[in-house]
Amino acid sequence: MPTEPDTHYDPSLGNKFIFVTGGVMSGLGKGITAASTGRLLKNAGFDVTAVKIDPYLNVDAGTMNPYQHGEVYVLKDGGEVDLDLGNYERFLDEDMTSDHNITTGKTYQHVIEKERAGDYLGKTVQIIPHVTDDIKRRVREAAAGTDVCIVEVGGTVGDIEGMPYLEALRQFAHEEPEENVLFVHVTLVPYSKNGEQKTKPTQHSVKEVRSIGLQPDVIVGRCDDPLERTTKEKIALFCDIPTEAVFSNPDVEDVYHVPLVVEDEGLDQYVLEHFGLDGEALPEGERANDWRRIVTTEKEGEVEVALVGKYDLEDAYMSIHESLKHAGFELGVDVNVHWVDADEMADYHAERLRGSDGVIVPGGFGMRGTEGKLEAVRYARENGIPFLGLCLGFQMAVVEYARNVLGLEGAHSAEMDPETPHPVIDILPEQYEVEDMGGTMRLGAHETEIEPDTLAHELYGDTSCTERHRHRYEVNPEYFDAFADEPLVFSGTAGNRMEVLELEGHPYFLGTQFHPEYKSRPGRPSPPFVGLLEAIIDRTDADAGDRAETEVTH
Ligand code: GLN
C-alpha cells in the first residue's frame, strides 16, 4: 500500500469533522467524494477515519437483500455493514469497525434498552435530546484517536428518516469550535436540453439544508463535466458561499481517479485551510503520491473474467469487482468482468463461459442458481480454466468434486438439499445447538493455517493468513477421508474447518471458505485475485506462444 507518512498531529487542535450530506437524489457518489477527500488528507500526513450513517431501521446490513442495497460488506470485527464502508476502507486503507456504521436501528435499540433499564430516571425519552445525544456520542467515539473524521449521512437531505441525524450534526457543530467542523453538500448539476449546466436543483437542495439550520461550507457539484466558472459563481451567489468553495466532481473512467480530480480542483487544500491545518500538512512535495502512480498504471492487455452469480447488479459483488481491479493495477492489465446468470448456466452449460479467460463463483445463500454454479465449476475444472471460488463458490467446488470425481451421487450442501445422501457441506456438529437459537454465522477475521509448499502458500507467502468470513456451513468432517486423495488438497485449515482448497495439476483452481475480497486495496491486492490473473496471463501467453509456433512451422 502507499507508504503512509508519519502523522505529526498536535492533539490540542482537537478532532476535525467533515459532515457530508447529499441533495437532489441519492446515488451521486457522495461517499466516493468524501473518501477521496479523506485519501488526500491522509496523503498530507493526517490520520483519517470515516463514519457512515444509514438512516434505516435495520440494525445492520446483515439481512439486507443485495438487489436493493448491493453487497453486504464484512468488517474484521464481523460487522455486516453498508458497502460504502468498503469504499472507505479501500480509499483510506484503514480498517473500520461496526462502530463506524451508525444505523437508526442501532441507535434506537440502544436508547430503548437504556429506557427499559431505567437509565433515564423516569424522564420522557425523546428523539431530541436522547436519540440525538446518542448519535453525537457515537460520532465522537468513532473519531477518537484520529485527526479527521468524515461523517457521511446516507440518503438525501429532506428525507424524514435523516432528520434526527441532521439535527444531531447541527447540535454537534454548535458545540464544537467553528474551525473543527466542515459541512460538505454534494448535489447534482444536470444539463438542460440546450447544453447549459443548471443550478436550480442545487439551489433548492441547499435551501432545504438551510431550513434545517445547516449552512454548507463547501458544495460539490456532480456533473458529466467540470463545472463552468459561471455555474460555480451562480451556486456561490445563491447558496451564500465563496466561489472558491464550489467544486466539481465530473464523471471519471474509474472511481479511483476521483482523488486525482478533487486534488486538481483544490478541495483538499480548501479543507485544510478551513481547519487551520495547512501549516500542519506535509508540504506538497513530501506528500504520499503512490495512489496516483497505482491507479494510473499503464495497462498492457485485457483479460475476460466470468462472474457466475445470482444478481445482475455490479454493486451486489462490488468488493470482487474492486479486488479484480486492484490485482489488475498490480499486473498492468484491465479486467473485464462478465456477469453470467447462474440460473441460466444449467441450460446453456459451458456456452456462456467460452470466451472467458477465468471463472469466479462468488458467495451466496440459498438454492437458486446452484446447479449453474456447479456447471461453471465443472467447466473450469475439466478445461483447465483458471478458477476462483469464494465462500459458496468454494462449497460448490467441493460438491462438484464429490459428485463428478468421487462419484458421490446426489452430493450437495445441506443448505441447498437437506435430504442429500451425501451432505459434503453441512453445519458442524458443535453448531447444531447454537443453530436452534438463531445467530450461527461465522463472521469476521479468523486465522487460517496454510500448508507449506502449496499454491496457497505461494500466494500468501506465509504459513497463515487472516481473512474475513461470512458463512454458516462447512466441509463436513465425516467426508475428510473421502477427500484425502490428490489431486484435491485442502491447503488451508482452521482446526477442523477446511478453509482453502486447490487442485494439483490444474493451472489455477482455488477455493476459499473466506472472502479475500474484503481486504483487497489498491496497492495491496488480495493474493487469490492476483494469482487468478497471473494464471490467466500465463495461459494466454502460452496460447499466443503456441500460435506463433504453429505459424512458423507452417
Ligand atoms: N450459504 C453459505 C453458508 O452459509 C455460503 C455463504 C457465503 O457464500 N457467504 O455457508
Short mmCIF file of N, CA and C and ligand atoms in Angstrom, two decimals, residues 362-366 373 390-395 413 415-416 425-427 441-442 469-474 513 515 517-518, ligand 1:
data_model
loop_
_atom_site.label_atom_id
_atom_site.label_comp_id
_atom_site.label_asym_id
_atom_site.label_seq_id
_atom_site.Cartn_x
_atom_site.Cartn_y
_atom_site.Cartn_z
N PRO A 362 -18.90 -16.61 -6.92
CA PRO A 362 -18.88 -15.82 -5.69
C PRO A 362 -19.69 -16.45 -4.56
N GLY A 363 -19.74 -15.76 -3.44
CA GLY A 363 -20.53 -16.21 -2.30
C GLY A 363 -22.01 -16.05 -2.57
N GLY A 364 -22.80 -16.64 -1.71
CA GLY A 364 -24.24 -16.51 -1.86
C GLY A 364 -24.98 -17.41 -0.89
N PHE A 365 -26.27 -17.26 -0.89
CA PHE A 365 -27.12 -18.03 0.02
C PHE A 365 -28.29 -18.59 -0.76
N GLY A 366 -28.73 -19.77 -0.39
CA GLY A 366 -29.96 -20.31 -0.97
C GLY A 366 -29.71 -21.09 -2.24
N LYS A 373 -23.98 -22.89 -10.92
CA LYS A 373 -22.65 -22.67 -10.35
C LYS A 373 -21.83 -23.96 -10.40
N LEU A 390 -15.37 -18.45 -4.14
CA LEU A 390 -15.36 -17.70 -2.89
C LEU A 390 -16.54 -18.10 -2.03
N CYS A 391 -16.28 -18.62 -0.87
CA CYS A 391 -17.29 -18.98 0.11
C CYS A 391 -18.27 -20.00 -0.48
N LEU A 392 -19.45 -19.56 -0.93
CA LEU A 392 -20.34 -20.54 -1.56
C LEU A 392 -19.66 -21.15 -2.78
N GLY A 393 -18.84 -20.37 -3.46
CA GLY A 393 -18.10 -20.87 -4.62
C GLY A 393 -17.14 -22.00 -4.23
N PHE A 394 -16.53 -21.86 -3.06
CA PHE A 394 -15.66 -22.92 -2.50
C PHE A 394 -16.51 -24.16 -2.22
N GLN A 395 -17.66 -23.93 -1.59
CA GLN A 395 -18.53 -25.06 -1.24
C GLN A 395 -19.02 -25.78 -2.49
N SER A 413 -24.78 -29.52 -0.60
CA SER A 413 -24.69 -28.83 0.68
C SER A 413 -26.04 -29.01 1.37
N GLU A 415 -27.46 -27.07 3.09
CA GLU A 415 -28.22 -25.81 2.99
C GLU A 415 -29.17 -25.87 1.79
N MET A 416 -28.71 -26.47 0.70
CA MET A 416 -29.50 -26.49 -0.53
C MET A 416 -30.42 -27.70 -0.58
N ILE A 425 -21.20 -30.68 2.49
CA ILE A 425 -21.16 -29.37 3.16
C ILE A 425 -22.32 -29.37 4.14
N ASP A 426 -22.02 -29.05 5.39
CA ASP A 426 -23.07 -29.14 6.41
C ASP A 426 -22.73 -28.21 7.58
N ILE A 427 -23.68 -28.12 8.49
CA ILE A 427 -23.42 -27.41 9.74
C ILE A 427 -22.51 -28.32 10.58
N MET A 441 -23.92 -17.53 12.26
CA MET A 441 -23.00 -17.17 11.18
C MET A 441 -21.60 -16.99 11.75
N ARG A 442 -20.62 -17.53 11.04
CA ARG A 442 -19.22 -17.30 11.41
C ARG A 442 -18.78 -16.05 10.67
N HIS A 469 -14.73 -13.66 7.14
CA HIS A 469 -15.67 -14.75 6.87
C HIS A 469 -17.11 -14.28 6.99
N ARG A 470 -17.98 -14.99 6.29
CA ARG A 470 -19.42 -14.78 6.48
C ARG A 470 -20.13 -16.02 5.97
N HIS A 471 -20.19 -17.03 6.79
CA HIS A 471 -20.83 -18.27 6.36
C HIS A 471 -21.30 -19.07 7.56
N ARG A 472 -22.10 -20.06 7.25
CA ARG A 472 -22.70 -20.89 8.30
C ARG A 472 -22.26 -22.34 8.10
N TYR A 473 -22.14 -22.73 6.84
CA TYR A 473 -21.84 -24.13 6.52
C TYR A 473 -20.35 -24.36 6.34
N GLU A 474 -19.95 -25.65 6.47
CA GLU A 474 -18.53 -26.03 6.42
C GLU A 474 -18.40 -27.35 5.68
N GLN A 513 -13.01 -20.68 1.74
CA GLN A 513 -14.22 -20.57 2.54
C GLN A 513 -14.38 -19.11 3.02
N HIS A 515 -13.68 -14.80 2.53
CA HIS A 515 -13.90 -13.80 1.48
C HIS A 515 -12.67 -12.89 1.38
N GLU A 517 -11.93 -10.90 -0.77
CA GLU A 517 -12.23 -9.64 -1.46
C GLU A 517 -12.42 -8.47 -0.50
N TYR A 518 -12.67 -8.75 0.78
CA TYR A 518 -12.91 -7.63 1.70
C TYR A 518 -11.62 -6.97 2.19
N1 GLN B 1 -24.51 -20.03 2.14
C1 GLN B 1 -23.21 -20.49 2.51
C2 GLN B 1 -23.05 -20.62 4.01
O1 GLN B 1 -23.81 -20.07 4.74
C3 GLN B 1 -22.14 -19.59 1.95
C4 GLN B 1 -22.20 -18.19 2.45
C5 GLN B 1 -21.47 -17.22 1.59
O2 GLN B 1 -21.16 -17.50 0.44
N2 GLN B 1 -21.22 -16.03 2.10
O3 GLN B 1 -22.15 -21.27 4.49
#
